[in-house]
XYZ file of C-alpha atoms in Angstrom:
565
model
C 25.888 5.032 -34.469
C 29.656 4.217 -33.754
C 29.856 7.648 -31.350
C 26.789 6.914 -29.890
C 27.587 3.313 -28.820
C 30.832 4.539 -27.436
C 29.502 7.422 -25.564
C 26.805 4.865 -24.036
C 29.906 2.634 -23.058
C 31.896 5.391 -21.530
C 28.724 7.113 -19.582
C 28.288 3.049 -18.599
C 31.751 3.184 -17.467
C 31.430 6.442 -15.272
C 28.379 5.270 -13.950
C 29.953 1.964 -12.570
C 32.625 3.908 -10.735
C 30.349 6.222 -9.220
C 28.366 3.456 -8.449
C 30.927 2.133 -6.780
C 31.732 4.274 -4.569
C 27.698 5.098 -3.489
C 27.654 1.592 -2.404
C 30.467 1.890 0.043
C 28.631 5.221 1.416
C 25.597 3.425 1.362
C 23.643 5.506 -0.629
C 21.090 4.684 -2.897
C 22.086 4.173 -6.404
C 20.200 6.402 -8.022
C 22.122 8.783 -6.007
C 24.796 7.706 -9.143
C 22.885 7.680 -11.631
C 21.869 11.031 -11.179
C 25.757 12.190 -10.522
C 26.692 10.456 -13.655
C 24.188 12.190 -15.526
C 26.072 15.596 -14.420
C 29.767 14.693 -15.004
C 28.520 12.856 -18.717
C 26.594 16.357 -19.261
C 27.251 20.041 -20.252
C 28.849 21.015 -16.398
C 31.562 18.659 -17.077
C 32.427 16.191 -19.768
C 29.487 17.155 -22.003
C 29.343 13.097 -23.211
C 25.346 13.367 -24.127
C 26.427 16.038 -27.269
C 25.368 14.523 -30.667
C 22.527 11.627 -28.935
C 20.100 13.960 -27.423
C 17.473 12.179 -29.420
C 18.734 9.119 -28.872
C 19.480 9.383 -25.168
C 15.838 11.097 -24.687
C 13.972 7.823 -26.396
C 15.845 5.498 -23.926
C 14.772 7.658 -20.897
C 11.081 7.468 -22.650
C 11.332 3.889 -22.335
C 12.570 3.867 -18.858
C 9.701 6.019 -17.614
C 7.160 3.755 -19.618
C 8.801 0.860 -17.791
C 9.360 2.126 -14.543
C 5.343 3.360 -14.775
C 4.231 -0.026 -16.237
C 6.007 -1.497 -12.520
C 4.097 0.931 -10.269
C 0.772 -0.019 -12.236
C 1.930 -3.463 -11.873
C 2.321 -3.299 -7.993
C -0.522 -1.313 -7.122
C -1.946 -3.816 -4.620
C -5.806 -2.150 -3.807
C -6.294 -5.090 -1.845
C -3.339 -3.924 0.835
C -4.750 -0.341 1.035
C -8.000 -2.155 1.606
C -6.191 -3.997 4.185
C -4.878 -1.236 6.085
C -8.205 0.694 6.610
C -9.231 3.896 6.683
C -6.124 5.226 8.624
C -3.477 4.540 5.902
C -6.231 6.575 3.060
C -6.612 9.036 5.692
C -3.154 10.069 6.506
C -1.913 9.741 3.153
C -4.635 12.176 1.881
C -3.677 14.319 4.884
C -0.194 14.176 3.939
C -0.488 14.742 0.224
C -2.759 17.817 1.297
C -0.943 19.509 3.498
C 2.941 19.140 2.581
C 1.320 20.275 -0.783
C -0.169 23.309 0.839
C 2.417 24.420 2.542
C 5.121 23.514 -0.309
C 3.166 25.733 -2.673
C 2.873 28.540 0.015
C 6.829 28.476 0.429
C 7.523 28.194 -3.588
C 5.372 31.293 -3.507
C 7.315 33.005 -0.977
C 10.282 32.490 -2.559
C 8.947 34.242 -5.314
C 7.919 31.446 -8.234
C 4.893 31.861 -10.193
C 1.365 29.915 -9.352
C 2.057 27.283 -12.165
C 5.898 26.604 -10.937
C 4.936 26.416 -7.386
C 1.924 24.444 -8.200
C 4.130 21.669 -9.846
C 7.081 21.775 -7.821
C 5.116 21.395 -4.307
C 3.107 18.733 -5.657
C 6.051 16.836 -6.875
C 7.777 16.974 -3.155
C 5.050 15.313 -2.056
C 5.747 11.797 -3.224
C 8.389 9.467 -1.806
C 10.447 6.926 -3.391
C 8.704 3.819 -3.549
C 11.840 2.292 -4.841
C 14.391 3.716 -2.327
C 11.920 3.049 1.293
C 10.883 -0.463 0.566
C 14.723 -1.738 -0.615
C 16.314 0.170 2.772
C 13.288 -1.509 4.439
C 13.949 -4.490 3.067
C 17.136 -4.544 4.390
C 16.595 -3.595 7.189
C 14.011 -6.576 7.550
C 11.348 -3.447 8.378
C 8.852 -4.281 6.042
C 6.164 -6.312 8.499
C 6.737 -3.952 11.291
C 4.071 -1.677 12.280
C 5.198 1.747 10.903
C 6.870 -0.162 8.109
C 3.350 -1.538 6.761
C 2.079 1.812 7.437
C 4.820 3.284 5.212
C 4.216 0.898 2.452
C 0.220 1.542 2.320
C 1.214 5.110 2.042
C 3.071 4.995 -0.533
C 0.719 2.867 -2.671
C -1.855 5.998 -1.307
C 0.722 8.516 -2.917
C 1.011 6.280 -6.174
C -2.866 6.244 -6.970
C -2.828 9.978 -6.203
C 0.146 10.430 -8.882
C -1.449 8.108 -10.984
C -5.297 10.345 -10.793
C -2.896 13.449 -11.033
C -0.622 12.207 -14.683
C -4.673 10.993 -15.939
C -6.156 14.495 -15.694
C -3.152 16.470 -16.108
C -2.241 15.934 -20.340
C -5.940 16.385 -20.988
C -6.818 19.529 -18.727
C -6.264 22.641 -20.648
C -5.619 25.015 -17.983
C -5.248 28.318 -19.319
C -8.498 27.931 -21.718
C -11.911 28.985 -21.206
C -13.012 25.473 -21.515
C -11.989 24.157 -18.468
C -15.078 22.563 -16.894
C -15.970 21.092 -20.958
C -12.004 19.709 -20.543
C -12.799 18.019 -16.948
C -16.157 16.785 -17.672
C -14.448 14.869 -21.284
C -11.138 13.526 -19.169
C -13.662 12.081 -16.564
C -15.445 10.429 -19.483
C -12.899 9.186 -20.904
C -10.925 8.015 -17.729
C -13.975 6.127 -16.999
C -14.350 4.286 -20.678
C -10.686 3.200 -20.007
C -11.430 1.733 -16.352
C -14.016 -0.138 -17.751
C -11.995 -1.200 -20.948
C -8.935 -2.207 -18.447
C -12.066 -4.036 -15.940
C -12.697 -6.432 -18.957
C -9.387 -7.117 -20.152
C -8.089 -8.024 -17.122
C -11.860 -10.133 -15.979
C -12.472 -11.974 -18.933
C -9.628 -11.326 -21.625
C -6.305 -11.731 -20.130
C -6.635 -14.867 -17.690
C -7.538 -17.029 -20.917
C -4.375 -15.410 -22.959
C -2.317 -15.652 -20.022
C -2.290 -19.226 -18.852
C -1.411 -19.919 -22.457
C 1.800 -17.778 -22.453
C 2.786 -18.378 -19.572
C 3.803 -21.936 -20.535
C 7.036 -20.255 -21.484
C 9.132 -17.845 -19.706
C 10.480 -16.381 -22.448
C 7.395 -16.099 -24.151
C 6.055 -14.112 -20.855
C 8.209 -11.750 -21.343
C 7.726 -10.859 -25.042
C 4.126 -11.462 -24.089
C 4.510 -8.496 -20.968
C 6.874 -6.272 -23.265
C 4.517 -5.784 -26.382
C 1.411 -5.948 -24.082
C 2.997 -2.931 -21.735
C 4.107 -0.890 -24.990
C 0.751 -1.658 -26.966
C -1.295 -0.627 -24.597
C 0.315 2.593 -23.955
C 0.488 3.349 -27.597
C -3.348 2.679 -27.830
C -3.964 4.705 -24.735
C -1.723 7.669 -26.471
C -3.957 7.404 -29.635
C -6.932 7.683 -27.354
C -5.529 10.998 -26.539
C -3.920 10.460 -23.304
C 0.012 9.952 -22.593
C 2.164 7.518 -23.028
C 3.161 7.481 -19.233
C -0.877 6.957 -18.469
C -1.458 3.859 -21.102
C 2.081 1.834 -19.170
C -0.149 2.453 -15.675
C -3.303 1.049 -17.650
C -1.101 -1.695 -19.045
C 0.494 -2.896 -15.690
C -2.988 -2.564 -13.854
C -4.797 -4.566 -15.816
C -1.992 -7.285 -15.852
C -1.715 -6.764 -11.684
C -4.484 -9.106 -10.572
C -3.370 -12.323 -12.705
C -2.170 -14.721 -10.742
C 1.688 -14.824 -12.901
C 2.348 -11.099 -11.654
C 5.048 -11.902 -9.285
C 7.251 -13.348 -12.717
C 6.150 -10.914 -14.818
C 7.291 -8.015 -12.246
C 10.523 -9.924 -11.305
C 11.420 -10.397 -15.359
C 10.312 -6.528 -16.124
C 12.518 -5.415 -13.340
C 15.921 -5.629 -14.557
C 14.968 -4.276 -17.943
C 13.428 -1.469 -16.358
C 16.052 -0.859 -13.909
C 18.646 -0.531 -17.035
C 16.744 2.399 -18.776
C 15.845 4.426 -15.670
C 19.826 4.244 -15.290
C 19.490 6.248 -18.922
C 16.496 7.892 -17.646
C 18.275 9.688 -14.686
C 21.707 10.154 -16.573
C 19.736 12.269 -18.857
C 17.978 13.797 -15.685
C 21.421 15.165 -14.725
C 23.094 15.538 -18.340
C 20.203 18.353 -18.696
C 21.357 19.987 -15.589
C 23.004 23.318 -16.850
C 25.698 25.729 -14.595
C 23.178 28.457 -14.472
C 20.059 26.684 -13.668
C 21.917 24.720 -11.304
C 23.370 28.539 -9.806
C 19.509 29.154 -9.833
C 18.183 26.683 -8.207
C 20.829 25.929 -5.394
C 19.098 28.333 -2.777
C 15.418 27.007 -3.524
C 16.492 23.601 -3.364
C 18.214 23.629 -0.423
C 15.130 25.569 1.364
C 12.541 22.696 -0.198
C 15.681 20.064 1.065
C 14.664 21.290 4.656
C 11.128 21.058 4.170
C 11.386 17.764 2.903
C 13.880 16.569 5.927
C 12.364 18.201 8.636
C 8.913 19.629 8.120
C 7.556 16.651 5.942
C 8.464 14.123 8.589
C 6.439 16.346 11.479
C 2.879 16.240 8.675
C 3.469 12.567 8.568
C 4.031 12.404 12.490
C 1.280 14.045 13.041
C -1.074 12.649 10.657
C -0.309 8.879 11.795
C -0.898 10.095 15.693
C -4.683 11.995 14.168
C -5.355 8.214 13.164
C -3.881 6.474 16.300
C -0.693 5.112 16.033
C 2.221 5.376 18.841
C 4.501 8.088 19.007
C 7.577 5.234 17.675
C 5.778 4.373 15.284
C 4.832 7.902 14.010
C 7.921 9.021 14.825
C 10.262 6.177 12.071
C 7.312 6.624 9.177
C 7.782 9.975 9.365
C 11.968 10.076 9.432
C 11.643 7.274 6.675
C 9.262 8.741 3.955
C 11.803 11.812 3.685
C 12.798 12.015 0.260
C 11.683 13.078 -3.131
C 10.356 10.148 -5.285
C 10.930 9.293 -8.929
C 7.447 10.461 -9.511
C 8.134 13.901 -9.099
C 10.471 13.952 -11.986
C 7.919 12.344 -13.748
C 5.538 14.700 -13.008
C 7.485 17.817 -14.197
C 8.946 16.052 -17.204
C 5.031 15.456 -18.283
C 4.592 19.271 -16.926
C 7.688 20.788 -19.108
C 6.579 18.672 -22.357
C 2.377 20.379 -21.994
C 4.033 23.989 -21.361
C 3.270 24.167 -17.823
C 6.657 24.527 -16.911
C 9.416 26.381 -18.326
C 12.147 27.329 -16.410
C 14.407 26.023 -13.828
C 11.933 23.707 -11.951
C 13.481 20.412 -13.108
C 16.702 21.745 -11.895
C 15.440 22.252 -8.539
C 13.789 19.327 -8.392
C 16.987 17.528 -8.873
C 19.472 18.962 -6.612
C 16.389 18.460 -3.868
C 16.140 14.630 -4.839
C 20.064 14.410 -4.384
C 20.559 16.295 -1.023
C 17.091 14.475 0.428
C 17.772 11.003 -1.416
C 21.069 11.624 0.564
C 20.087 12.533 3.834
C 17.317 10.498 3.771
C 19.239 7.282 3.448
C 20.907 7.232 6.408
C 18.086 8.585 8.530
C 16.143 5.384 7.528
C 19.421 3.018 8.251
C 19.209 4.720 11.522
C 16.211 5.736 12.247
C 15.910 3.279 15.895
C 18.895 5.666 17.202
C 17.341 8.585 16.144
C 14.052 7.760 18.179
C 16.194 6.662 21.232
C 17.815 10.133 20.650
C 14.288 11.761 20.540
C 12.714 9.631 23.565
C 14.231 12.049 26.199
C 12.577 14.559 24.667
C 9.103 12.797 24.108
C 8.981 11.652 27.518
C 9.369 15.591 28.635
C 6.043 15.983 26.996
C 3.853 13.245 28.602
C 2.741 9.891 28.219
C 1.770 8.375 25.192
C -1.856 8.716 25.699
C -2.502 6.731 22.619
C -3.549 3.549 24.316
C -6.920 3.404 25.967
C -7.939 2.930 29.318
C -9.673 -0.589 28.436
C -5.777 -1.936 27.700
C -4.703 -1.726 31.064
C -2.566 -4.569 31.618
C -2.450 -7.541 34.009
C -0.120 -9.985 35.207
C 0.400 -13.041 33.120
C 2.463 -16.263 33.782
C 4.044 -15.944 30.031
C 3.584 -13.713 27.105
C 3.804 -14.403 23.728
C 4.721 -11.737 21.344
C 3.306 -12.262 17.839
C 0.345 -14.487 16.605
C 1.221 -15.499 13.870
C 3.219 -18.690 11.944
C 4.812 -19.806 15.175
C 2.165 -18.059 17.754
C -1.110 -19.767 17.393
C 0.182 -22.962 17.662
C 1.883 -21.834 21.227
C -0.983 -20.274 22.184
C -3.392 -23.640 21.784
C -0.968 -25.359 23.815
C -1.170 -22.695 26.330
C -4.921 -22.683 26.335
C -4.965 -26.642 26.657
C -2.398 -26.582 29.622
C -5.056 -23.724 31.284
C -2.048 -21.235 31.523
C -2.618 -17.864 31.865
C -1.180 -15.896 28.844
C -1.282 -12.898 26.866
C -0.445 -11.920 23.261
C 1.212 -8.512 21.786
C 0.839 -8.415 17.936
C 1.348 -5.550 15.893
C -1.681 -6.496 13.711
C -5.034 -4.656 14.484
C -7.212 -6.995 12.961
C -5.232 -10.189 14.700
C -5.784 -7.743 17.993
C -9.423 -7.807 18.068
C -9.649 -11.454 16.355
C -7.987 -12.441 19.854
C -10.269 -10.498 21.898
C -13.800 -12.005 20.492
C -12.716 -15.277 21.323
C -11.733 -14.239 24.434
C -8.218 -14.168 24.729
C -6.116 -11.028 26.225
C -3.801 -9.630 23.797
C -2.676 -6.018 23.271
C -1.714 -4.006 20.009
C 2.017 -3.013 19.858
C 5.538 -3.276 18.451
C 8.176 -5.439 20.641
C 10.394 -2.537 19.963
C 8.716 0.111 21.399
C 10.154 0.812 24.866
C 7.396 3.248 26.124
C 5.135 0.774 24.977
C 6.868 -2.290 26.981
C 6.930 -0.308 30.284
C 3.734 -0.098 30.410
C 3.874 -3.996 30.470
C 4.752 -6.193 33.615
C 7.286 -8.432 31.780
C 9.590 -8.681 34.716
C 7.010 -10.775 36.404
C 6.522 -13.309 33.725
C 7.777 -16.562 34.069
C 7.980 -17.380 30.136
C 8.465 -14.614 27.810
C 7.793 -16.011 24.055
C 8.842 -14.075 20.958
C 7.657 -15.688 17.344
C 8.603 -12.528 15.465
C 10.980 -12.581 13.069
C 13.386 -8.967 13.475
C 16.166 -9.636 15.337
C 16.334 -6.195 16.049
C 13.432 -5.394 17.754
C 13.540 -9.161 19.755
C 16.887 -7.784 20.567
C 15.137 -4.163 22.233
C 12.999 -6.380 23.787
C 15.095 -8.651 25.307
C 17.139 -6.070 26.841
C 14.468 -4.107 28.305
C 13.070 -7.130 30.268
C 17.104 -8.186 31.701
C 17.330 -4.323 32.652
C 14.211 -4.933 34.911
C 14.586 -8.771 35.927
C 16.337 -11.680 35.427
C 13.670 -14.175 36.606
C 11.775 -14.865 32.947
C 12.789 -17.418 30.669
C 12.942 -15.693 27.422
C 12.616 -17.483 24.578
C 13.183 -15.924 20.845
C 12.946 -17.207 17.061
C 15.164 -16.428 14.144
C 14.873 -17.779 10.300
C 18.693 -16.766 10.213
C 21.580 -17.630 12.204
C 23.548 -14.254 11.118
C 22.037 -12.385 14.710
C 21.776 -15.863 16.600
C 25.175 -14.965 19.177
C 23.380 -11.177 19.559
C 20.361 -12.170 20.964
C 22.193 -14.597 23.173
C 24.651 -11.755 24.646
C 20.970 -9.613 25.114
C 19.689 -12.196 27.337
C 17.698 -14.817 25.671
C 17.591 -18.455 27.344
C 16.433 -20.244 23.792
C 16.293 -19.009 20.123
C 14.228 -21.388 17.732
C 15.376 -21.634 14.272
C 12.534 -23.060 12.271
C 14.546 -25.058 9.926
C 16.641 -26.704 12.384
C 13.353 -27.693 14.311
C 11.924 -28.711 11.351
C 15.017 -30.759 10.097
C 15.238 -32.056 14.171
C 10.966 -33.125 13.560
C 11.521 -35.032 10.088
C 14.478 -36.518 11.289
C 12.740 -38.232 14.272
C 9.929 -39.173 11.850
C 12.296 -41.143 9.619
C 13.726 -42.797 12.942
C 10.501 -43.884 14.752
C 8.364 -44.486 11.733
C 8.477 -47.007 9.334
C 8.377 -45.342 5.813
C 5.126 -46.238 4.063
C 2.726 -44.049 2.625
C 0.105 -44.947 5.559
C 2.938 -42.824 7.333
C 3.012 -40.068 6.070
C -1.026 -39.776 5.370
C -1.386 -40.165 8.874
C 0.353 -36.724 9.466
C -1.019 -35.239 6.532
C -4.409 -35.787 8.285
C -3.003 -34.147 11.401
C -1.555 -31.411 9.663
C -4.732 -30.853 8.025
C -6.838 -31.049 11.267
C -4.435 -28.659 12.729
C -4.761 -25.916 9.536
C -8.692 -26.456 10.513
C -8.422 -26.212 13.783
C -6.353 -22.498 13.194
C -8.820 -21.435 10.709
C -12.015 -22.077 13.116
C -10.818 -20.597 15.698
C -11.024 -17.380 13.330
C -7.335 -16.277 13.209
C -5.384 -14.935 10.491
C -2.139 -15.723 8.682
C -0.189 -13.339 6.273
């Protein structure tokens, strides 16, 4: 136990450093977890010798963890949200980078089974890496970022179908359809078992426990690891019962604590998880599978962005937008690994597939990082070229657009509120939102308004901004405000622009671009209160006096059938 602990605490140590030194490359970190797992293995320092078992049990819990999370997040009601066109391309994508992986695993001479796994496995990407460096980024509302988002919770409930069928099929038998025909039985006595639980079971259990945060998370930990246990007795994997478990807990109303308490202890043992990932690694698999994984590296860079490209355009989306989902979903994802562990542990697998599947994730996870930091310049770079090719004949003849006295770019928080005022003062206006449904909201009632993104500069030429006399921007990137800005200044100086920030950090940028006024919503707010306290006499009467207005206002935003995220 002594060598163990100390070979935890030096592998700890090295993974820290490397760490470290990601960080200042800006690389995701399990870009280091992965390296330490190949300087603490065999190749180098050969740290993991004496533990295996040990090692491998923590990496079991990290993968229960890390699969209890995804079943925890999968939000039905966003893919819901997004439509048909998020389901469509993601099933489009899935299909064909599949396809086509398989066909070049195939060429480069694997077997069916290897190149079945392996191209199925480069299908996913990271849910964990896109939405932190979108995150960052502040990307996460923006059109191709919500687009990214619903397709990756597409890609999660097609791993998820794929890990429920795949323990229980038995492939190379002669009782294949009998073996299909008993998982689908039995995946659908679990749905309903997980409906009930989480209908009538858990929201009486749950307000209970939840009454203590520290009983939450015992309460989360023993439900996530019992359920997967009773799952696994049921004759399914472990990996499928911490889904089932996280599902059924996603809908109560506590999941944002229980995923923000899980997520630190999960985040330690997929550390262990991908250490052991690399450890495994040995110099002649990795001699093996350098030239295949830098060929599926390609395809994953370049070829996999193009499917998603052209899958968003099949479902009508600009070429910007088409273009950044594409450049930022290029990367293997943690369920790939996942996928071939489950396929190496049935048989399905047996040779230097995990291998290649690494040294892919590290050279894409790599690349891919700084193509979504920046993935604005790489468009720019790209426009040129797209222009050579034509308009973007996306938008439809119907959104031809007029002259208005002041546009307001997005709807909602700040927007609807400008836009009654507008309407009262009988000025003519116009609204851009990057929210379909708020699009054609706007239109029944009457009111012009256009679907795009404030930072897409084929998509603001078609605009006449430089004859506005108020431009109006509620959206919160500073970013794309900042693209938009400067387009309009290029064109005219004659608009007032006027933009909106919830931080002060880009406040002097957007100033240098051109804006006349930036709103900060907590300094107006502070500015509102303040003249409350001074002109008001501070009594209750007061203040339910603008409760009541705030109230009729809410009403008033609701009627008029408009939305609010």
């Amino acid at each position: 136990m002594d060598n163990i602990f100390l070979q935890i605490s030096v592998i700890m140590g090295i993974t820290v450093s490397i760490a470290f030194i990601m960080r200042m490359l800006r690389q995701p970190l399990i870009v280091a977890y992965i390296l330490a797992g190949l300087v603490a293995g065999p190749l180098f320092l050969n740290l993991v010798n004496g533990g295996e078992e040990f090692f491998a049990a923590f990496a079991e819990f990290g993968i229960v963890l890390l699969l209890f999370v995804v079943g925890l997040s999968l939000n039905f009601e966003y893919i819901k949200k997004m439509g048909k066109a998020v389901v469509g391309g993601g099933l489009l994508q899935f299909l064909v980078t599949s396809v086509l992986g398989f066909g070049l695993m195939t060429w480069m001479g694997f077997h069916f089974t290897s190149a079945l796994f392996v191209a199925i496995a480069i299908t996913f990407s990271s849910t964990i890496i896109v939405i932190k460096l979108l995150a960052d980024k502040k990307d996460l509302e923006s059109v191709y970022g919500r687009y990214v988002v619903g397709i990756l919770l597409v890609q999660d409930v097609i791993a998820v179908l794929i890990m429920i069928f795949l323990n229980t099929s038995a492939i190379d038998t002669g009782v294949w359809y009998n073996s299909i025909f008993i998982t689908a039985g039995k995946a659908a006595l679990l749905a309903l078992v997980v409906y009930l639980m989480a209908r009538f079971l858990l929201p009486k259990i749950m307000d209970k426990v939840a009454q203590s945060g520290e009983l939450l998370f015992i309460f989360t930990i023993a439900w996530c690891f019992g359920v997967a246990s009773a799952v696994y007795w049921a004759g399914f994997s472990i990996e499928i019962g911490a889904i089932i478990a996280g599902i059924s807990l996603g809908a109560s109303p506590y999941q944002p604590e229980i995923s923000s308490r899980i997520k630190p202890l999960r985040d330690f043992f997929i550390v262990l998880f991908f250490i052991v990932l690399g450890s495994e690694l040995q110099l002649a698999e990795v001699s093996q599978a350098i030239k295949p994984a830098i060929v599926l590296s390609i395809f994953v860079l370049i070829i996999d962005p193009l499917i998603l490209y052209f899958a968003m355009r099949r479902v009508k989306y600009t070429r910007r937008s088409a273009i950044l989902a594409g450049i930022t979903a290029a990367q293997v994802s943690e369920f790939g690994f996942i996928l071939i562990f489950t396929a190496q542990e049935l048989g399905y697998v047996k040779g230097v597939e995990l291998a290649i599947l690494t040294l892919t994730a590290l050279m894409t996870i790599v690349v891919s990082s700084y193509f979504i930091t920046y993935n604005e310049q790489i468009y720019q770079k790209l426009l040129p070229l797209l222009n050579k090719l034509g308009k973007d004949n996306i938008r439809k003849e119907e959104d031809k657009v007029k002259d208005y006295d002041v546009w307001v770019f997005g709807y909602h928080r700040i927007g609807w509120k400008v836009c009654e005022a507008l309407s009262e003062m009988k000025i003519k206006y116009a609204v851009i939102d990057y929210n379909p449904e708020a699009v054609q909201k706007l239109k029944h009632r009457g009111i012009p308004a256009y679907f795009g993104d404030a930072a897409d500069i084929e998509f603001l030429d078609d605009l006449p901004l430089e004859k506005a006399k108020v431009i109006i921007s509620t959206i919160p990137e500073a970013d794309d405000q900042k693209v938009m800005i400067r387009h309009v200044r290029k064109l005219s100086q004659k608009p007032i622009i006027v933009a909106n920030l919830y931080h002060n950090i880009h406040l002097d940028d957007l100033y240098e671009a051109g804006a006349d006024y930036i709103m900060m919503p907590h300094l107006l707010g502070g500015q509102w209160i303040t003249e409350v306290l001074r002109n008001h006499a501070w009594t209750r009467r007061t203040f339910k006096n603008l409760k009541r207005e705030q109230k009729s206002e809410m009403k008033l935003r609701f009627t008029a059938d408009t939305y609010d995220r």
